[in-house]
Amino acid sequence: MSVWRLSSGYLELVQGDLTQAPVDAIVNAANPGLLGGGGVDGAIHAAAGPELLGACRELLGGMGCLATGQAVITPGFRLRARFVIHTVGPIWYGGGRNEEGLLRSAYLESLRLARANDLENIAFPAISCGAYGYPLHLAAPTALGALRHGLELGLAKHAGLWLHGPQDFDFWSGKARELLGPP
Ligand code: AR6
């Protein structure tokens, strides 16, 4: 784990399985229907149990679907985290469809929702960096910049980015050093 102390909080890079994060809320890289799926979404639903899908269905009942860049919250059920914040990152279409703004919004709206629920310790995956195809070298500065901005706004005390494998962790650590200096 690497930790950066910022003006009003801590940005942490952690190598590990997000479903095991001992935090107030983990963020799910969901799809607009909140239907569950593959990747981290599938892992979160599997670990939380079927009640999570039920809660998602209930939430979207009146709404239809969650817009890209927005976030909603449910309990965490069988997870260690008390809550799951579901957000939808952008699908990468080449950069001309406001992917950067939408990715930034997915991080910041998740933090705003955490703040609205008095949650201080939030763990994120690398949103859009799997099935949604966002190039890692472009996602990293946007994600890290959004998390730093959110901490500066006082939206959380601890924001963690959980990277699943050692290669991803090394890559993101390098980018974080470039952007934030030594941990
Ligand atoms: N812990 C931490 N990170 C993980 C884990 C885990 N257990 N599992 C995967 N990752 P993805 P997206 C990383 O595809 O690109 C789903 O089907 C993974 O290595 O989960 O936003 C949804 O339903 C990658 O770096 O999310 C949507 O349809 C990152 O999590 C769609 O995929 C995100 O990869 C969302 O695609």
mmCIF file with all atom_site columns, C-alpha atoms and ligand atoms in Angstrom:
data_model
loop_
_atom_site.group_PDB
_atom_site.id
_atom_site.type_symbol
_atom_site.label_atom_id
_atom_site.label_alt_id
_atom_site.label_comp_id
_atom_site.label_asym_id
_atom_site.label_entity_id
_atom_site.label_seq_id
_atom_site.pdbx_PDB_ins_code
_atom_site.Cartn_x
_atom_site.Cartn_y
_atom_site.Cartn_z
_atom_site.occupancy
_atom_site.B_iso_or_equiv
_atom_site.pdbx_formal_charge
_atom_site.auth_seq_id
_atom_site.auth_comp_id
_atom_site.auth_asym_id
_atom_site.auth_atom_id
_atom_site.pdbx_PDB_model_num
ATOM   1   C CA  . MET A 1 1   ? 0.000   0.000   0.000   1.00 0.00 ? 1   MET A CA  1
ATOM   2   C CA  . SER A 1 2   ? 1.172   3.560   -0.716  1.00 0.00 ? 2   SER A CA  1
ATOM   3   C CA  . VAL A 1 3   ? -0.352  6.581   1.019   1.00 0.00 ? 3   VAL A CA  1
ATOM   4   C CA  . TRP A 1 4   ? -0.276  10.243  0.032   1.00 0.00 ? 4   TRP A CA  1
ATOM   5   C CA  . ARG A 1 5   ? -1.186  12.782  2.698   1.00 0.00 ? 5   ARG A CA  1
ATOM   6   C CA  . LEU A 1 6   ? -3.026  15.580  0.923   1.00 0.00 ? 6   LEU A CA  1
ATOM   7   C CA  . SER A 1 7   ? -4.327  18.857  2.321   1.00 0.00 ? 7   SER A CA  1
ATOM   8   C CA  . SER A 1 8   ? -7.373  17.382  3.990   1.00 0.00 ? 8   SER A CA  1
ATOM   9   C CA  . GLY A 1 9   ? -7.217  13.630  3.631   1.00 0.00 ? 9   GLY A CA  1
ATOM   10  C CA  . TYR A 1 10  ? -5.365  10.548  2.485   1.00 0.00 ? 10  TYR A CA  1
ATOM   11  C CA  . LEU A 1 11  ? -5.158  9.043   -0.963  1.00 0.00 ? 11  LEU A CA  1
ATOM   12  C CA  . GLU A 1 12  ? -4.215  5.377   -0.795  1.00 0.00 ? 12  GLU A CA  1
ATOM   13  C CA  . LEU A 1 13  ? -3.200  2.924   -3.501  1.00 0.00 ? 13  LEU A CA  1
ATOM   14  C CA  . VAL A 1 14  ? -3.811  -0.655  -2.444  1.00 0.00 ? 14  VAL A CA  1
ATOM   15  C CA  . GLN A 1 15  ? -3.087  -3.906  -4.224  1.00 0.00 ? 15  GLN A CA  1
ATOM   16  C CA  . GLY A 1 16  ? -5.920  -6.323  -3.540  1.00 0.00 ? 16  GLY A CA  1
ATOM   17  C CA  . ASP A 1 17  ? -9.468  -7.502  -4.022  1.00 0.00 ? 17  ASP A CA  1
ATOM   18  C CA  . LEU A 1 18  ? -11.906 -4.607  -3.579  1.00 0.00 ? 18  LEU A CA  1
ATOM   19  C CA  . THR A 1 19  ? -14.585 -6.944  -2.217  1.00 0.00 ? 19  THR A CA  1
ATOM   20  C CA  . GLN A 1 20  ? -12.406 -7.450  0.879   1.00 0.00 ? 20  GLN A CA  1
ATOM   21  C CA  . ALA A 1 21  ? -11.850 -3.737  1.594   1.00 0.00 ? 21  ALA A CA  1
ATOM   22  C CA  . PRO A 1 22  ? -12.591 -2.904  5.272   1.00 0.00 ? 22  PRO A CA  1
ATOM   23  C CA  . VAL A 1 23  ? -14.059 0.529   4.557   1.00 0.00 ? 23  VAL A CA  1
ATOM   24  C CA  . ASP A 1 24  ? -17.313 2.458   4.940   1.00 0.00 ? 24  ASP A CA  1
ATOM   25  C CA  . ALA A 1 25  ? -18.180 2.048   1.248   1.00 0.00 ? 25  ALA A CA  1
ATOM   26  C CA  . ILE A 1 26  ? -16.743 0.399   -1.824  1.00 0.00 ? 26  ILE A CA  1
ATOM   27  C CA  . VAL A 1 27  ? -17.520 1.792   -5.254  1.00 0.00 ? 27  VAL A CA  1
ATOM   28  C CA  . ASN A 1 28  ? -18.842 -0.525  -7.929  1.00 0.00 ? 28  ASN A CA  1
ATOM   29  C CA  . ALA A 1 29  ? -17.973 -0.019  -11.613 1.00 0.00 ? 29  ALA A CA  1
ATOM   30  C CA  . ALA A 1 30  ? -21.518 -0.897  -12.640 1.00 0.00 ? 30  ALA A CA  1
ATOM   31  C CA  . ASN A 1 31  ? -23.576 -0.783  -15.830 1.00 0.00 ? 31  ASN A CA  1
ATOM   32  C CA  . PRO A 1 32  ? -26.559 1.576   -16.274 1.00 0.00 ? 32  PRO A CA  1
ATOM   33  C CA  . GLY A 1 33  ? -29.095 -1.157  -15.505 1.00 0.00 ? 33  GLY A CA  1
ATOM   34  C CA  . LEU A 1 34  ? -27.347 -2.094  -12.225 1.00 0.00 ? 34  LEU A CA  1
ATOM   35  C CA  . LEU A 1 35  ? -27.843 -5.685  -13.323 1.00 0.00 ? 35  LEU A CA  1
ATOM   36  C CA  . GLY A 1 36  ? -24.550 -7.081  -12.125 1.00 0.00 ? 36  GLY A CA  1
ATOM   37  C CA  . GLY A 1 37  ? -22.087 -8.290  -14.726 1.00 0.00 ? 37  GLY A CA  1
ATOM   38  C CA  . GLY A 1 38  ? -18.469 -9.346  -15.038 1.00 0.00 ? 38  GLY A CA  1
ATOM   39  C CA  . GLY A 1 39  ? -15.293 -7.816  -13.627 1.00 0.00 ? 39  GLY A CA  1
ATOM   40  C CA  . VAL A 1 40  ? -15.403 -6.056  -10.301 1.00 0.00 ? 40  VAL A CA  1
ATOM   41  C CA  . ASP A 1 41  ? -19.207 -5.710  -10.565 1.00 0.00 ? 41  ASP A CA  1
ATOM   42  C CA  . GLY A 1 42  ? -19.616 -9.498  -10.707 1.00 0.00 ? 42  GLY A CA  1
ATOM   43  C CA  . ALA A 1 43  ? -17.175 -9.978  -7.824  1.00 0.00 ? 43  ALA A CA  1
ATOM   44  C CA  . ILE A 1 44  ? -19.034 -7.435  -5.663  1.00 0.00 ? 44  ILE A CA  1
ATOM   45  C CA  . HIS A 1 45  ? -22.439 -9.026  -6.312  1.00 0.00 ? 45  HIS A CA  1
ATOM   46  C CA  . ALA A 1 46  ? -21.039 -12.502 -5.617  1.00 0.00 ? 46  ALA A CA  1
ATOM   47  C CA  . ALA A 1 47  ? -19.505 -11.380 -2.319  1.00 0.00 ? 47  ALA A CA  1
ATOM   48  C CA  . ALA A 1 48  ? -22.466 -9.238  -1.192  1.00 0.00 ? 48  ALA A CA  1
ATOM   49  C CA  . GLY A 1 49  ? -25.067 -11.927 -1.902  1.00 0.00 ? 49  GLY A CA  1
ATOM   50  C CA  . PRO A 1 50  ? -28.328 -11.834 -3.860  1.00 0.00 ? 50  PRO A CA  1
ATOM   51  C CA  . GLU A 1 51  ? -29.809 -9.115  -1.646  1.00 0.00 ? 51  GLU A CA  1
ATOM   52  C CA  . LEU A 1 52  ? -27.608 -6.612  -3.479  1.00 0.00 ? 52  LEU A CA  1
ATOM   53  C CA  . LEU A 1 53  ? -29.285 -7.249  -6.825  1.00 0.00 ? 53  LEU A CA  1
ATOM   54  C CA  . GLY A 1 54  ? -32.664 -6.931  -5.110  1.00 0.00 ? 54  GLY A CA  1
ATOM   55  C CA  . ALA A 1 55  ? -31.684 -3.560  -3.657  1.00 0.00 ? 55  ALA A CA  1
ATOM   56  C CA  . CYS A 1 56  ? -30.434 -2.378  -7.076  1.00 0.00 ? 56  CYS A CA  1
ATOM   57  C CA  . ARG A 1 57  ? -33.704 -3.421  -8.749  1.00 0.00 ? 57  ARG A CA  1
ATOM   58  C CA  . GLU A 1 58  ? -35.704 -1.599  -6.103  1.00 0.00 ? 58  GLU A CA  1
ATOM   59  C CA  . LEU A 1 59  ? -33.593 1.537   -6.473  1.00 0.00 ? 59  LEU A CA  1
ATOM   60  C CA  . LEU A 1 60  ? -33.946 1.693   -10.224 1.00 0.00 ? 60  LEU A CA  1
ATOM   61  C CA  . GLY A 1 61  ? -37.630 0.823   -10.139 1.00 0.00 ? 61  GLY A CA  1
ATOM   62  C CA  . GLY A 1 62  ? -38.716 4.360   -10.837 1.00 0.00 ? 62  GLY A CA  1
ATOM   63  C CA  . MET A 1 63  ? -35.581 5.561   -12.575 1.00 0.00 ? 63  MET A CA  1
ATOM   64  C CA  . GLY A 1 64  ? -35.043 3.060   -15.363 1.00 0.00 ? 64  GLY A CA  1
ATOM   65  C CA  . CYS A 1 65  ? -31.299 3.346   -15.477 1.00 0.00 ? 65  CYS A CA  1
ATOM   66  C CA  . LEU A 1 66  ? -28.373 5.168   -13.971 1.00 0.00 ? 66  LEU A CA  1
ATOM   67  C CA  . ALA A 1 67  ? -26.758 7.768   -16.244 1.00 0.00 ? 67  ALA A CA  1
ATOM   68  C CA  . THR A 1 68  ? -23.057 7.525   -16.964 1.00 0.00 ? 68  THR A CA  1
ATOM   69  C CA  . GLY A 1 69  ? -21.067 9.566   -14.450 1.00 0.00 ? 69  GLY A CA  1
ATOM   70  C CA  . GLN A 1 70  ? -23.804 9.393   -11.759 1.00 0.00 ? 70  GLN A CA  1
ATOM   71  C CA  . ALA A 1 71  ? -23.884 7.336   -8.546  1.00 0.00 ? 71  ALA A CA  1
ATOM   72  C CA  . VAL A 1 72  ? -26.388 5.655   -6.207  1.00 0.00 ? 72  VAL A CA  1
ATOM   73  C CA  . ILE A 1 73  ? -25.933 3.884   -2.868  1.00 0.00 ? 73  ILE A CA  1
ATOM   74  C CA  . THR A 1 74  ? -27.137 0.570   -1.394  1.00 0.00 ? 74  THR A CA  1
ATOM   75  C CA  . PRO A 1 75  ? -26.238 -1.417  1.714   1.00 0.00 ? 75  PRO A CA  1
ATOM   76  C CA  . GLY A 1 76  ? -23.241 -3.749  1.442   1.00 0.00 ? 76  GLY A CA  1
ATOM   77  C CA  . PHE A 1 77  ? -25.109 -6.796  2.798   1.00 0.00 ? 77  PHE A CA  1
ATOM   78  C CA  . ARG A 1 78  ? -22.500 -9.590  3.262   1.00 0.00 ? 78  ARG A CA  1
ATOM   79  C CA  . LEU A 1 79  ? -19.524 -7.405  2.342   1.00 0.00 ? 79  LEU A CA  1
ATOM   80  C CA  . ARG A 1 80  ? -17.103 -6.041  4.906   1.00 0.00 ? 80  ARG A CA  1
ATOM   81  C CA  . ALA A 1 81  ? -18.002 -2.574  3.591   1.00 0.00 ? 81  ALA A CA  1
ATOM   82  C CA  . ARG A 1 82  ? -21.237 -1.216  5.033   1.00 0.00 ? 82  ARG A CA  1
ATOM   83  C CA  . PHE A 1 83  ? -22.317 0.332   1.735   1.00 0.00 ? 83  PHE A CA  1
ATOM   84  C CA  . VAL A 1 84  ? -21.831 -0.028  -2.009  1.00 0.00 ? 84  VAL A CA  1
ATOM   85  C CA  . ILE A 1 85  ? -21.817 3.099   -4.140  1.00 0.00 ? 85  ILE A CA  1
ATOM   86  C CA  . HIS A 1 86  ? -22.706 2.116   -7.700  1.00 0.00 ? 86  HIS A CA  1
ATOM   87  C CA  . THR A 1 87  ? -21.443 4.361   -10.457 1.00 0.00 ? 87  THR A CA  1
ATOM   88  C CA  . VAL A 1 88  ? -21.263 3.992   -14.208 1.00 0.00 ? 88  VAL A CA  1
ATOM   89  C CA  . GLY A 1 89  ? -18.017 4.927   -15.900 1.00 0.00 ? 89  GLY A CA  1
ATOM   90  C CA  . PRO A 1 90  ? -17.863 5.831   -19.594 1.00 0.00 ? 90  PRO A CA  1
ATOM   91  C CA  . ILE A 1 91  ? -17.270 3.303   -22.337 1.00 0.00 ? 91  ILE A CA  1
ATOM   92  C CA  . TRP A 1 92  ? -14.130 4.384   -24.224 1.00 0.00 ? 92  TRP A CA  1
ATOM   93  C CA  . TYR A 1 93  ? -15.029 5.445   -27.776 1.00 0.00 ? 93  TYR A CA  1
ATOM   94  C CA  . GLY A 1 94  ? -11.741 7.127   -28.627 1.00 0.00 ? 94  GLY A CA  1
ATOM   95  C CA  . GLY A 1 95  ? -11.922 10.247  -26.474 1.00 0.00 ? 95  GLY A CA  1
ATOM   96  C CA  . GLY A 1 96  ? -14.382 12.370  -28.459 1.00 0.00 ? 96  GLY A CA  1
ATOM   97  C CA  . ARG A 1 97  ? -17.461 11.663  -26.359 1.00 0.00 ? 97  ARG A CA  1
ATOM   98  C CA  . ASN A 1 98  ? -16.529 13.476  -23.161 1.00 0.00 ? 98  ASN A CA  1
ATOM   99  C CA  . GLU A 1 99  ? -15.093 10.276  -21.688 1.00 0.00 ? 99  GLU A CA  1
ATOM   100 C CA  . GLU A 1 100 ? -12.683 12.270  -19.523 1.00 0.00 ? 100 GLU A CA  1
ATOM   101 C CA  . GLY A 1 101 ? -15.447 14.450  -18.027 1.00 0.00 ? 101 GLY A CA  1
ATOM   102 C CA  . LEU A 1 102 ? -17.652 11.424  -17.415 1.00 0.00 ? 102 LEU A CA  1
ATOM   103 C CA  . LEU A 1 103 ? -14.862 9.448   -15.743 1.00 0.00 ? 103 LEU A CA  1
ATOM   104 C CA  . ARG A 1 104 ? -14.079 12.383  -13.500 1.00 0.00 ? 104 ARG A CA  1
ATOM   105 C CA  . SER A 1 105 ? -17.774 12.697  -12.681 1.00 0.00 ? 105 SER A CA  1
ATOM   106 C CA  . ALA A 1 106 ? -18.024 8.990   -11.750 1.00 0.00 ? 106 ALA A CA  1
ATOM   107 C CA  . TYR A 1 107 ? -15.302 9.483   -9.095  1.00 0.00 ? 107 TYR A CA  1
ATOM   108 C CA  . LEU A 1 108 ? -16.569 12.826  -7.818  1.00 0.00 ? 108 LEU A CA  1
ATOM   109 C CA  . GLU A 1 109 ? -20.271 11.908  -7.717  1.00 0.00 ? 109 GLU A CA  1
ATOM   110 C CA  . SER A 1 110 ? -19.331 8.772   -5.751  1.00 0.00 ? 110 SER A CA  1
ATOM   111 C CA  . LEU A 1 111 ? -17.426 10.912  -3.252  1.00 0.00 ? 111 LEU A CA  1
ATOM   112 C CA  . ARG A 1 112 ? -20.301 13.428  -3.041  1.00 0.00 ? 112 ARG A CA  1
ATOM   113 C CA  . LEU A 1 113 ? -22.714 10.626  -2.256  1.00 0.00 ? 113 LEU A CA  1
ATOM   114 C CA  . ALA A 1 114 ? -20.330 9.286   0.386   1.00 0.00 ? 114 ALA A CA  1
ATOM   115 C CA  . ARG A 1 115 ? -20.189 12.736  1.965   1.00 0.00 ? 115 ARG A CA  1
ATOM   116 C CA  . ALA A 1 116 ? -23.992 13.042  1.904   1.00 0.00 ? 116 ALA A CA  1
ATOM   117 C CA  . ASN A 1 117 ? -24.139 9.774   3.870   1.00 0.00 ? 117 ASN A CA  1
ATOM   118 C CA  . ASP A 1 118 ? -21.386 10.767  6.347   1.00 0.00 ? 118 ASP A CA  1
ATOM   119 C CA  . LEU A 1 119 ? -19.016 8.078   5.055   1.00 0.00 ? 119 LEU A CA  1
ATOM   120 C CA  . GLU A 1 120 ? -15.318 8.882   5.391   1.00 0.00 ? 120 GLU A CA  1
ATOM   121 C CA  . ASN A 1 121 ? -13.410 5.897   4.063   1.00 0.00 ? 121 ASN A CA  1
ATOM   122 C CA  . ILE A 1 122 ? -14.158 4.972   0.451   1.00 0.00 ? 122 ILE A CA  1
ATOM   123 C CA  . ALA A 1 123 ? -12.456 2.390   -1.767  1.00 0.00 ? 123 ALA A CA  1
ATOM   124 C CA  . PHE A 1 124 ? -12.612 2.559   -5.570  1.00 0.00 ? 124 PHE A CA  1
ATOM   125 C CA  . PRO A 1 125 ? -11.714 0.228   -8.410  1.00 0.00 ? 125 PRO A CA  1
ATOM   126 C CA  . ALA A 1 126 ? -10.093 1.531   -11.598 1.00 0.00 ? 126 ALA A CA  1
ATOM   127 C CA  . ILE A 1 127 ? -13.438 2.562   -13.107 1.00 0.00 ? 127 ILE A CA  1
ATOM   128 C CA  . SER A 1 128 ? -13.831 1.903   -16.863 1.00 0.00 ? 128 SER A CA  1
ATOM   129 C CA  . CYS A 1 129 ? -10.370 0.287   -17.113 1.00 0.00 ? 129 CYS A CA  1
ATOM   130 C CA  . GLY A 1 130 ? -11.646 -3.256  -17.804 1.00 0.00 ? 130 GLY A CA  1
ATOM   131 C CA  . ALA A 1 131 ? -14.591 -4.137  -20.020 1.00 0.00 ? 131 ALA A CA  1
ATOM   132 C CA  . TYR A 1 132 ? -15.237 -0.462  -20.833 1.00 0.00 ? 132 TYR A CA  1
ATOM   133 C CA  . GLY A 1 133 ? -11.801 -0.177  -22.452 1.00 0.00 ? 133 GLY A CA  1
ATOM   134 C CA  . TYR A 1 134 ? -10.525 3.177   -21.107 1.00 0.00 ? 134 TYR A CA  1
ATOM   135 C CA  . PRO A 1 135 ? -6.766  3.331   -21.794 1.00 0.00 ? 135 PRO A CA  1
ATOM   136 C CA  . LEU A 1 136 ? -4.920  3.059   -18.498 1.00 0.00 ? 136 LEU A CA  1
ATOM   137 C CA  . HIS A 1 137 ? -2.416  5.819   -19.223 1.00 0.00 ? 137 HIS A CA  1
ATOM   138 C CA  . LEU A 1 138 ? -5.297  8.246   -19.805 1.00 0.00 ? 138 LEU A CA  1
ATOM   139 C CA  . ALA A 1 139 ? -7.519  6.983   -17.000 1.00 0.00 ? 139 ALA A CA  1
ATOM   140 C CA  . ALA A 1 140 ? -4.828  7.270   -14.333 1.00 0.00 ? 140 ALA A CA  1
ATOM   141 C CA  . PRO A 1 141 ? -4.297  11.064  -14.358 1.00 0.00 ? 141 PRO A CA  1
ATOM   142 C CA  . THR A 1 142 ? -8.056  11.688  -14.574 1.00 0.00 ? 142 THR A CA  1
ATOM   143 C CA  . ALA A 1 143 ? -8.882  9.267   -11.750 1.00 0.00 ? 143 ALA A CA  1
ATOM   144 C CA  . LEU A 1 144 ? -6.083  10.432  -9.477  1.00 0.00 ? 144 LEU A CA  1
ATOM   145 C CA  . GLY A 1 145 ? -6.838  14.096  -10.211 1.00 0.00 ? 145 GLY A CA  1
ATOM   146 C CA  . ALA A 1 146 ? -10.525 13.583  -9.399  1.00 0.00 ? 146 ALA A CA  1
ATOM   147 C CA  . LEU A 1 147 ? -9.730  11.804  -6.129  1.00 0.00 ? 147 LEU A CA  1
ATOM   148 C CA  . ARG A 1 148 ? -7.292  14.520  -5.122  1.00 0.00 ? 148 ARG A CA  1
ATOM   149 C CA  . HIS A 1 149 ? -9.882  17.184  -5.938  1.00 0.00 ? 149 HIS A CA  1
ATOM   150 C CA  . GLY A 1 150 ? -12.538 15.342  -3.935  1.00 0.00 ? 150 GLY A CA  1
ATOM   151 C CA  . LEU A 1 151 ? -10.261 15.094  -0.903  1.00 0.00 ? 151 LEU A CA  1
ATOM   152 C CA  . GLU A 1 152 ? -9.421  18.783  -1.220  1.00 0.00 ? 152 GLU A CA  1
ATOM   153 C CA  . LEU A 1 153 ? -13.149 19.539  -1.192  1.00 0.00 ? 153 LEU A CA  1
ATOM   154 C CA  . GLY A 1 154 ? -13.453 17.524  2.023   1.00 0.00 ? 154 GLY A CA  1
ATOM   155 C CA  . LEU A 1 155 ? -15.753 14.918  0.468   1.00 0.00 ? 155 LEU A CA  1
ATOM   156 C CA  . ALA A 1 156 ? -13.947 12.053  2.268   1.00 0.00 ? 156 ALA A CA  1
ATOM   157 C CA  . LYS A 1 157 ? -11.087 11.504  4.684   1.00 0.00 ? 157 LYS A CA  1
ATOM   158 C CA  . HIS A 1 158 ? -9.629  8.394   3.008   1.00 0.00 ? 158 HIS A CA  1
ATOM   159 C CA  . ALA A 1 159 ? -10.003 7.606   -0.688  1.00 0.00 ? 159 ALA A CA  1
ATOM   160 C CA  . GLY A 1 160 ? -8.450  4.307   -1.704  1.00 0.00 ? 160 GLY A CA  1
ATOM   161 C CA  . LEU A 1 161 ? -7.869  3.015   -5.194  1.00 0.00 ? 161 LEU A CA  1
ATOM   162 C CA  . TRP A 1 162 ? -7.722  -0.789  -5.176  1.00 0.00 ? 162 TRP A CA  1
ATOM   163 C CA  . LEU A 1 163 ? -5.775  -2.387  -7.990  1.00 0.00 ? 163 LEU A CA  1
ATOM   164 C CA  . HIS A 1 164 ? -6.290  -6.062  -8.478  1.00 0.00 ? 164 HIS A CA  1
ATOM   165 C CA  . GLY A 1 165 ? -2.921  -7.323  -9.691  1.00 0.00 ? 165 GLY A CA  1
ATOM   166 C CA  . PRO A 1 166 ? 0.726   -6.391  -9.106  1.00 0.00 ? 166 PRO A CA  1
ATOM   167 C CA  . GLN A 1 167 ? 1.160   -5.040  -12.647 1.00 0.00 ? 167 GLN A CA  1
ATOM   168 C CA  . ASP A 1 168 ? -1.787  -2.659  -12.297 1.00 0.00 ? 168 ASP A CA  1
ATOM   169 C CA  . PHE A 1 169 ? -0.605  -1.637  -8.851  1.00 0.00 ? 169 PHE A CA  1
ATOM   170 C CA  . ASP A 1 170 ? 2.923   -0.835  -10.125 1.00 0.00 ? 170 ASP A CA  1
ATOM   171 C CA  . PHE A 1 171 ? 1.539   1.112   -13.077 1.00 0.00 ? 171 PHE A CA  1
ATOM   172 C CA  . TRP A 1 172 ? -0.815  3.228   -10.940 1.00 0.00 ? 172 TRP A CA  1
ATOM   173 C CA  . SER A 1 173 ? 1.858   3.780   -8.300  1.00 0.00 ? 173 SER A CA  1
ATOM   174 C CA  . GLY A 1 174 ? 4.173   5.164   -10.971 1.00 0.00 ? 174 GLY A CA  1
ATOM   175 C CA  . LYS A 1 175 ? 1.457   7.496   -12.251 1.00 0.00 ? 175 LYS A CA  1
ATOM   176 C CA  . ALA A 1 176 ? 0.613   8.632   -8.716  1.00 0.00 ? 176 ALA A CA  1
ATOM   177 C CA  . ARG A 1 177 ? 4.281   9.453   -8.057  1.00 0.00 ? 177 ARG A CA  1
ATOM   178 C CA  . GLU A 1 178 ? 4.375   11.531  -11.262 1.00 0.00 ? 178 GLU A CA  1
ATOM   179 C CA  . LEU A 1 179 ? 1.248   13.426  -10.254 1.00 0.00 ? 179 LEU A CA  1
ATOM   180 C CA  . LEU A 1 180 ? 1.529   13.666  -6.470  1.00 0.00 ? 180 LEU A CA  1
ATOM   181 C CA  . GLY A 1 181 ? 5.219   13.208  -5.696  1.00 0.00 ? 181 GLY A CA  1
ATOM   182 C CA  . PRO A 1 182 ? 6.640   10.540  -3.408  1.00 0.00 ? 182 PRO A CA  1
ATOM   183 C CA  . PRO A 1 183 ? 4.168   8.825   -1.057  1.00 0.00 ? 183 PRO A CA  1
HETATM 184 N N1  . AR6 B 2 .   ? -10.898 -5.907  -7.056  1.00 0.00 ? 1   AR6 B N1  1
HETATM 185 C C1  . AR6 B 2 .   ? -10.311 -4.798  -7.592  1.00 0.00 ? 1   AR6 B C1  1
HETATM 186 N N2  . AR6 B 2 .   ? -10.296 -4.541  -8.921  1.00 0.00 ? 1   AR6 B N2  1
HETATM 187 C C2  . AR6 B 2 .   ? -10.887 -5.439  -9.747  1.00 0.00 ? 1   AR6 B C2  1
HETATM 188 C C3  . AR6 B 2 .   ? -11.520 -6.613  -9.267  1.00 0.00 ? 1   AR6 B C3  1
HETATM 189 C C4  . AR6 B 2 .   ? -11.511 -6.823  -7.859  1.00 0.00 ? 1   AR6 B C4  1
HETATM 190 N N3  . AR6 B 2 .   ? -12.098 -7.912  -7.309  1.00 0.00 ? 1   AR6 B N3  1
HETATM 191 N N4  . AR6 B 2 .   ? -12.013 -7.296  -10.346 1.00 0.00 ? 1   AR6 B N4  1
HETATM 192 C C5  . AR6 B 2 .   ? -11.696 -6.582  -11.447 1.00 0.00 ? 1   AR6 B C5  1
HETATM 193 N N5  . AR6 B 2 .   ? -11.016 -5.463  -11.090 1.00 0.00 ? 1   AR6 B N5  1
HETATM 194 P P1  . AR6 B 2 .   ? -14.347 -3.765  -14.976 1.00 0.00 ? 1   AR6 B P1  1
HETATM 195 P P2  . AR6 B 2 .   ? -15.430 -1.344  -16.282 1.00 0.00 ? 1   AR6 B P2  1
HETATM 196 C C6  . AR6 B 2 .   ? -10.493 -4.373  -11.944 1.00 0.00 ? 1   AR6 B C6  1
HETATM 197 O O1  . AR6 B 2 .   ? -14.387 -4.510  -16.263 1.00 0.00 ? 1   AR6 B O1  1
HETATM 198 O O2  . AR6 B 2 .   ? -14.284 -1.295  -17.222 1.00 0.00 ? 1   AR6 B O2  1
HETATM 199 C C7  . AR6 B 2 .   ? -19.020 -5.073  -15.843 1.00 0.00 ? 1   AR6 B C7  1
HETATM 200 O O3  . AR6 B 2 .   ? -19.493 -6.193  -16.501 1.00 0.00 ? 1   AR6 B O3  1
HETATM 201 C C8  . AR6 B 2 .   ? -10.192 -4.698  -13.384 1.00 0.00 ? 1   AR6 B C8  1
HETATM 202 O O4  . AR6 B 2 .   ? -8.916  -5.327  -13.486 1.00 0.00 ? 1   AR6 B O4  1
HETATM 203 O O5  . AR6 B 2 .   ? -14.816 -4.456  -13.747 1.00 0.00 ? 1   AR6 B O5  1
HETATM 204 O O6  . AR6 B 2 .   ? -15.873 -0.073  -15.617 1.00 0.00 ? 1   AR6 B O6  1
HETATM 205 C C9  . AR6 B 2 .   ? -20.116 -4.066  -15.489 1.00 0.00 ? 1   AR6 B C9  1
HETATM 206 O O7  . AR6 B 2 .   ? -21.353 -4.711  -15.279 1.00 0.00 ? 1   AR6 B O7  1
HETATM 207 C C10 . AR6 B 2 .   ? -10.194 -3.303  -13.998 1.00 0.00 ? 1   AR6 B C10 1
HETATM 208 O O8  . AR6 B 2 .   ? -8.918  -2.675  -13.797 1.00 0.00 ? 1   AR6 B O8  1
HETATM 209 O O9  . AR6 B 2 .   ? -15.218 -2.389  -15.064 1.00 0.00 ? 1   AR6 B O9  1
HETATM 210 C C11 . AR6 B 2 .   ? -20.149 -3.184  -16.693 1.00 0.00 ? 1   AR6 B C11 1
HETATM 211 O O10 . AR6 B 2 .   ? -20.944 -3.710  -17.723 1.00 0.00 ? 1   AR6 B O10 1
HETATM 212 C C12 . AR6 B 2 .   ? -11.214 -2.535  -13.156 1.00 0.00 ? 1   AR6 B C12 1
HETATM 213 O O11 . AR6 B 2 .   ? -11.497 -3.386  -12.033 1.00 0.00 ? 1   AR6 B O11 1
HETATM 214 C C13 . AR6 B 2 .   ? -18.715 -3.149  -17.157 1.00 0.00 ? 1   AR6 B C13 1
HETATM 215 O O12 . AR6 B 2 .   ? -18.139 -4.378  -16.714 1.00 0.00 ? 1   AR6 B O12 1
HETATM 216 C C14 . AR6 B 2 .   ? -12.508 -2.221  -13.856 1.00 0.00 ? 1   AR6 B C14 1
HETATM 217 O O13 . AR6 B 2 .   ? -12.849 -3.269  -14.750 1.00 0.00 ? 1   AR6 B O13 1
HETATM 218 C C15 . AR6 B 2 .   ? -17.923 -2.019  -16.517 1.00 0.00 ? 1   AR6 B C15 1
HETATM 219 O O14 . AR6 B 2 .   ? -16.647 -1.981  -17.077 1.00 0.00 ? 1   AR6 B O14 1
#
